[in-house]
PDB file of C-alpha atoms in Angstrom:
ATOM      1  CA  UNK A   1      95.145 120.837 101.357  1.00 49.00           C
ATOM      2  CA  UNK A   2      95.431 117.550  99.467  1.00 54.00           C
ATOM      3  CA  UNK A   3      97.941 115.285 101.192  1.00 76.00           C
ATOM      4  CA  UNK A   4     100.198 112.780  99.535  1.00 88.00           C
ATOM      5  CA  UNK A   5      99.104 109.206 100.440  1.00 90.00           C
ATOM      6  CA  UNK A   6     102.684 108.233 101.335  1.00 89.00           C
ATOM      7  CA  UNK A   7     102.881 111.114 103.793  1.00 91.00           C
ATOM      8  CA  UNK A   8      99.507 110.263 105.287  1.00 92.00           C
ATOM      9  CA  UNK A   9     100.342 106.559 105.732  1.00 93.00           C
ATOM     10  CA  UNK A  10     103.797 107.335 107.165  1.00 92.00           C
ATOM     11  CA  UNK A  11     102.344 109.746 109.706  1.00 92.00           C
ATOM     12  CA  UNK A  12      99.470 107.392 110.562  1.00 92.00           C
ATOM     13  CA  UNK A  13     101.887 104.525 111.229  1.00 94.00           C
ATOM     14  CA  UNK A  14     103.787 106.635 113.745  1.00 93.00           C
ATOM     15  CA  UNK A  15     100.530 107.107 115.614  1.00 93.00           C
ATOM     16  CA  UNK A  16      99.657 103.416 115.253  1.00 95.00           C
ATOM     17  CA  UNK A  17     103.064 102.536 116.706  1.00 96.00           C
ATOM     18  CA  UNK A  18     101.947 103.902 120.066  1.00 96.00           C
ATOM     19  CA  UNK A  19      99.601 100.907 120.349  1.00 96.00           C
ATOM     20  CA  UNK A  20     102.333  98.235 120.521  1.00 96.00           C
ATOM     21  CA  UNK A  21     104.425 100.505 122.766  1.00 97.00           C
ATOM     22  CA  UNK A  22     101.585 100.845 125.271  1.00 97.00           C
ATOM     23  CA  UNK A  23     100.528  97.205 124.883  1.00 97.00           C
ATOM     24  CA  UNK A  24     104.078  96.021 125.547  1.00 97.00           C
ATOM     25  CA  UNK A  25     104.357  98.224 128.637  1.00 97.00           C
ATOM     26  CA  UNK A  26     101.096  96.905 130.068  1.00 97.00           C
ATOM     27  CA  UNK A  27     101.765  93.291 129.021  1.00 96.00           C
ATOM     28  CA  UNK A  28     105.288  93.096 130.478  1.00 97.00           C
ATOM     29  CA  UNK A  29     104.346  94.996 133.635  1.00 97.00           C
ATOM     30  CA  UNK A  30     101.365  92.725 134.220  1.00 97.00           C
ATOM     31  CA  UNK A  31     103.545  89.674 133.579  1.00 96.00           C
ATOM     32  CA  UNK A  32     106.085  90.770 136.194  1.00 96.00           C
ATOM     33  CA  UNK A  33     103.435  91.749 138.742  1.00 97.00           C
ATOM     34  CA  UNK A  34     101.561  88.464 138.336  1.00 96.00           C
ATOM     35  CA  UNK A  35     104.778  86.453 138.400  1.00 95.00           C
ATOM     36  CA  UNK A  36     105.943  87.922 141.698  1.00 96.00           C
ATOM     37  CA  UNK A  37     102.600  88.365 143.466  1.00 96.00           C
ATOM     38  CA  UNK A  38     100.618  85.235 142.612  1.00 96.00           C
ATOM     39  CA  UNK A  39     103.366  83.152 140.942  1.00 94.00           C
ATOM     40  CA  UNK A  40     101.413  83.054 137.659  1.00 94.00           C
ATOM     41  CA  UNK A  41     103.221  84.811 134.815  1.00 94.00           C
ATOM     42  CA  UNK A  42     101.442  85.490 131.525  1.00 94.00           C
ATOM     43  CA  UNK A  43     102.396  82.684 129.176  1.00 94.00           C
ATOM     44  CA  UNK A  44     103.872  83.763 125.835  1.00 92.00           C
ATOM     45  CA  UNK A  45     104.997  87.231 126.964  1.00 93.00           C
ATOM     46  CA  UNK A  46     108.526  86.774 125.642  1.00 92.00           C
ATOM     47  CA  UNK A  47     107.318  85.500 122.264  1.00 93.00           C
ATOM     48  CA  UNK A  48     104.700  88.210 121.752  1.00 94.00           C
ATOM     49  CA  UNK A  49     107.175  90.897 122.808  1.00 95.00           C
ATOM     50  CA  UNK A  50     109.930  89.627 120.505  1.00 94.00           C
ATOM     51  CA  UNK A  51     107.847  88.793 117.430  1.00 94.00           C
ATOM     52  CA  UNK A  52     105.114  91.442 117.529  1.00 95.00           C
ATOM     53  CA  UNK A  53     105.743  94.434 119.767  1.00 96.00           C
ATOM     54  CA  UNK A  54     109.445  94.979 119.108  1.00 96.00           C
ATOM     55  CA  UNK A  55     109.215  94.438 115.354  1.00 96.00           C
ATOM     56  CA  UNK A  56     106.268  96.824 115.038  1.00 96.00           C
ATOM     57  CA  UNK A  57     107.953  99.471 117.180  1.00 96.00           C
ATOM     58  CA  UNK A  58     111.128  99.365 115.101  1.00 96.00           C
ATOM     59  CA  UNK A  59     109.830  99.094 111.524  1.00 96.00           C
ATOM     60  CA  UNK A  60     106.456 100.860 111.386  1.00 95.00           C
ATOM     61  CA  UNK A  61     107.901 104.386 111.836  1.00 96.00           C
ATOM     62  CA  UNK A  62     110.615 103.966 109.160  1.00 95.00           C
ATOM     63  CA  UNK A  63     108.611 105.757 106.471  1.00 94.00           C
ATOM     64  CA  UNK A  64     108.078 108.696 108.815  1.00 94.00           C
ATOM     65  CA  UNK A  65     111.761 108.771 109.759  1.00 93.00           C
ATOM     66  CA  UNK A  66     112.651 109.118 106.078  1.00 93.00           C
ATOM     67  CA  UNK A  67     109.823 111.569 105.409  1.00 91.00           C
ATOM     68  CA  UNK A  68     111.015 113.907 108.138  1.00 90.00           C
ATOM     69  CA  UNK A  69     114.708 113.267 107.324  1.00 88.00           C
ATOM     70  CA  UNK A  70     115.402 112.332 110.933  1.00 86.00           C
ATOM     71  CA  UNK A  71     117.674 109.362 110.306  1.00 84.00           C
ATOM     72  CA  UNK A  72     121.226 109.458 111.592  1.00 82.00           C
ATOM     73  CA  UNK A  73     123.380 111.740 109.478  1.00 79.00           C
ATOM     74  CA  UNK A  74     127.118 112.372 109.575  1.00 79.00           C
ATOM     75  CA  UNK A  75     127.813 115.754 108.021  1.00 79.00           C
ATOM     76  CA  UNK A  76     131.555 115.905 108.377  1.00 81.00           C
ATOM     77  CA  UNK A  77     132.269 117.392 104.931  1.00 85.00           C
ATOM     78  CA  UNK A  78     128.714 118.024 103.720  1.00 83.00           C
ATOM     79  CA  UNK A  79     128.538 121.589 105.017  1.00 82.00           C
ATOM     80  CA  UNK A  80     131.707 122.501 103.120  1.00 86.00           C
ATOM     81  CA  UNK A  81     130.316 121.293  99.774  1.00 86.00           C
ATOM     82  CA  UNK A  82     128.862 123.671  97.191  1.00 89.00           C
ATOM     83  CA  UNK A  83     125.040 123.584  96.876  1.00 86.00           C
ATOM     84  CA  UNK A  84     125.018 121.510  93.660  1.00 89.00           C
ATOM     85  CA  UNK A  85     127.229 118.879  95.274  1.00 91.00           C
ATOM     86  CA  UNK A  86     124.926 118.814  98.312  1.00 89.00           C
ATOM     87  CA  UNK A  87     121.968 118.129  96.011  1.00 91.00           C
ATOM     88  CA  UNK A  88     123.933 115.317  94.352  1.00 93.00           C
ATOM     89  CA  UNK A  89     124.884 113.791  97.714  1.00 91.00           C
ATOM     90  CA  UNK A  90     121.316 113.950  99.045  1.00 92.00           C
ATOM     91  CA  UNK A  91     120.016 112.436  95.791  1.00 94.00           C
ATOM     92  CA  UNK A  92     122.589 109.636  95.964  1.00 95.00           C
ATOM     93  CA  UNK A  93     121.710 108.899  99.598  1.00 93.00           C
ATOM     94  CA  UNK A  94     117.971 108.873  98.838  1.00 95.00           C
ATOM     95  CA  UNK A  95     118.470 106.458  95.923  1.00 97.00           C
ATOM     96  CA  UNK A  96     120.807 104.248  97.942  1.00 97.00           C
ATOM     97  CA  UNK A  97     118.320 104.224 100.829  1.00 96.00           C
ATOM     98  CA  UNK A  98     115.449 103.334  98.489  1.00 98.00           C
ATOM     99  CA  UNK A  99     117.502 100.466  97.061  1.00 98.00           C
ATOM    100  CA  UNK A 100     118.396  99.263 100.558  1.00 98.00           C
ATOM    101  CA  UNK A 101     114.838  99.414 101.870  1.00 98.00           C
ATOM    102  CA  UNK A 102     113.514  97.858  98.669  1.00 98.00           C
ATOM    103  CA  UNK A 103     116.099  95.097  98.898  1.00 98.00           C
ATOM    104  CA  UNK A 104     115.098  94.241 102.447  1.00 98.00           C
ATOM    105  CA  UNK A 105     111.446  94.198 101.373  1.00 98.00           C
ATOM    106  CA  UNK A 106     112.269  92.034  98.340  1.00 98.00           C
ATOM    107  CA  UNK A 107     114.167  89.520 100.459  1.00 98.00           C
ATOM    108  CA  UNK A 108     111.704  89.409 103.360  1.00 97.00           C
ATOM    109  CA  UNK A 109     108.473  89.189 101.330  1.00 98.00           C
ATOM    110  CA  UNK A 110     108.955  85.521 100.246  1.00 97.00           C
ATOM    111  CA  UNK A 111     109.750  84.644 103.870  1.00 97.00           C
ATOM    112  CA  UNK A 112     106.489  86.264 104.967  1.00 97.00           C
ATOM    113  CA  UNK A 113     104.575  84.328 102.310  1.00 97.00           C
ATOM    114  CA  UNK A 114     106.214  81.045 103.414  1.00 97.00           C
ATOM    115  CA  UNK A 115     105.392  81.836 107.051  1.00 96.00           C
ATOM    116  CA  UNK A 116     101.776  82.476 106.027  1.00 97.00           C
ATOM    117  CA  UNK A 117     101.537  79.233 104.048  1.00 97.00           C
ATOM    118  CA  UNK A 118     102.928  77.200 106.960  1.00 96.00           C
ATOM    119  CA  UNK A 119     100.969  79.202 109.545  1.00 95.00           C
ATOM    120  CA  UNK A 120     104.294  79.697 111.337  1.00 94.00           C
ATOM    121  CA  UNK A 121     104.254  79.417 115.097  1.00 93.00           C
ATOM    122  CA  UNK A 122     106.785  79.620 117.884  1.00 93.00           C
ATOM    123  CA  UNK A 123     106.555  77.120 120.683  1.00 88.00           C
ATOM    124  CA  UNK A 124     107.257  78.366 124.156  1.00 81.00           C
ATOM    125  CA  UNK A 125     105.068  77.839 127.153  1.00 82.00           C
ATOM    126  CA  UNK A 126     102.189  78.390 124.708  1.00 90.00           C
ATOM    127  CA  UNK A 127     101.807  78.310 120.943  1.00 92.00           C
ATOM    128  CA  UNK A 128     102.054  81.788 119.404  1.00 92.00           C
ATOM    129  CA  UNK A 129     101.241  82.325 115.732  1.00 94.00           C
ATOM    130  CA  UNK A 130     103.924  84.622 114.381  1.00 93.00           C
ATOM    131  CA  UNK A 131     103.178  84.583 110.650  1.00 94.00           C
ATOM    132  CA  UNK A 132     101.181  87.850 110.717  1.00 95.00           C
ATOM    133  CA  UNK A 133     104.167  89.705 112.172  1.00 95.00           C
ATOM    134  CA  UNK A 134     106.351  88.503 109.307  1.00 96.00           C
ATOM    135  CA  UNK A 135     104.523  90.921 106.976  1.00 97.00           C
ATOM    136  CA  UNK A 136     105.433  94.012 109.021  1.00 97.00           C
ATOM    137  CA  UNK A 137     109.028  94.149 107.798  1.00 97.00           C
ATOM    138  CA  UNK A 138     108.483  93.939 104.023  1.00 97.00           C
ATOM    139  CA  UNK A 139     105.487  96.290 104.097  1.00 97.00           C
ATOM    140  CA  UNK A 140     107.254  98.905 106.232  1.00 97.00           C
ATOM    141  CA  UNK A 141     110.411  98.685 104.114  1.00 97.00           C
ATOM    142  CA  UNK A 142     108.436  99.142 100.875  1.00 97.00           C
ATOM    143  CA  UNK A 143     106.813 102.232 102.363  1.00 96.00           C
ATOM    144  CA  UNK A 144     110.208 103.625 103.381  1.00 96.00           C
ATOM    145  CA  UNK A 145     111.577 102.906  99.885  1.00 97.00           C
ATOM    146  CA  UNK A 146     108.588 104.642  98.285  1.00 97.00           C
ATOM    147  CA  UNK A 147     109.067 107.658 100.573  1.00 96.00           C
ATOM    148  CA  UNK A 148     112.753 107.866  99.569  1.00 96.00           C
ATOM    149  CA  UNK A 149     111.798 107.745  95.880  1.00 97.00           C
ATOM    150  CA  UNK A 150     109.150 110.432  96.417  1.00 95.00           C
ATOM    151  CA  UNK A 151     111.727 112.651  98.137  1.00 94.00           C
ATOM    152  CA  UNK A 152     114.179 111.996  95.298  1.00 95.00           C
ATOM    153  CA  UNK A 153     111.549 113.125  92.776  1.00 94.00           C
ATOM    154  CA  UNK A 154     110.937 116.268  94.843  1.00 92.00           C
ATOM    155  CA  UNK A 155     114.679 116.898  94.942  1.00 93.00           C
ATOM    156  CA  UNK A 156     114.829 116.759  91.156  1.00 93.00           C
ATOM    157  CA  UNK A 157     111.700 118.682  90.250  1.00 92.00           C
ATOM    158  CA  UNK A 158     110.790 121.067  93.093  1.00 90.00           C
ATOM    159  CA  UNK A 159     113.311 123.810  93.898  1.00 86.00           C
ATOM    160  CA  UNK A 160     111.596 124.738  97.158  1.00 86.00           C
ATOM    161  CA  UNK A 161     111.696 121.122  98.324  1.00 85.00           C
ATOM    162  CA  UNK A 162     115.328 120.922  97.213  1.00 86.00           C
ATOM    163  CA  UNK A 163     116.240 123.616  99.738  1.00 85.00           C
ATOM    164  CA  UNK A 164     114.471 121.704 102.532  1.00 85.00           C
ATOM    165  CA  UNK A 165     116.044 118.373 101.608  1.00 86.00           C
ATOM    166  CA  UNK A 166     119.573 119.758 101.455  1.00 84.00           C
ATOM    167  CA  UNK A 167     119.268 121.757 104.679  1.00 82.00           C
ATOM    168  CA  UNK A 168     121.638 120.622 107.392  1.00 68.00           C
ATOM    169  CA  UNK A 169     120.152 118.607 110.261  1.00 58.00           C
ATOM    170  CA  UNK A 170     120.436 121.004 113.165  1.00 49.00           C
ATOM    171  CA  UNK A 171     118.659 120.991 116.455  1.00 48.00           C
ATOM    172  CA  UNK A 172     117.952 124.103 118.453  1.00 44.00           C
ATOM    173  CA  UNK A 173     119.537 123.130 121.732  1.00 38.00           C
ATOM    174  CA  UNK A 174     119.457 125.519 124.632  1.00 42.00           C
ATOM    175  CA  UNK A 175     122.696 125.110 126.520  1.00 39.00           C
ATOM    176  CA  UNK A 176     121.628 127.517 129.218  1.00 42.00           C
ATOM    177  CA  UNK A 177     123.925 130.321 128.044  1.00 43.00           C
ATOM    178  CA  UNK A 178     121.651 133.326 128.525  1.00 40.00           C
TER     179      UNK A 178
END
């Protein structure tokens, strides 16, 4: 089966996100252990955690979150709407999301370029170059915007996808009532 590149990249980034999660766990744990056993913490832990690990963990999966329609949804009146209205609401939300993600990318891209040109650093106990991390936000937001636009196109032109996109977010939760 031929896969859509946006789907492939979104899914790959979720897998890639495990790297900063694991790295942060090891890095912070090692920092604490070294600090309290030999009184030698790892210099720059706070900066690397704040500027690299946390940003990557939050923004890299955004395309996948949109692709799988797992963002937070409040469906107070949605279920009572007729099917055509549900399609309109989902389409509006997808377009609004694409505009929002695209806007964040548009605003943050010049900042990333400026950080690159200045070779931006943060000074703590050690010098940490943070300019590479500045590109994570605009790139991840552009991917999320592109995914929203792809889903909007599917909503318009593929009836089978329309049914999936307008389906209510429900989780099969076993409450132990057997």
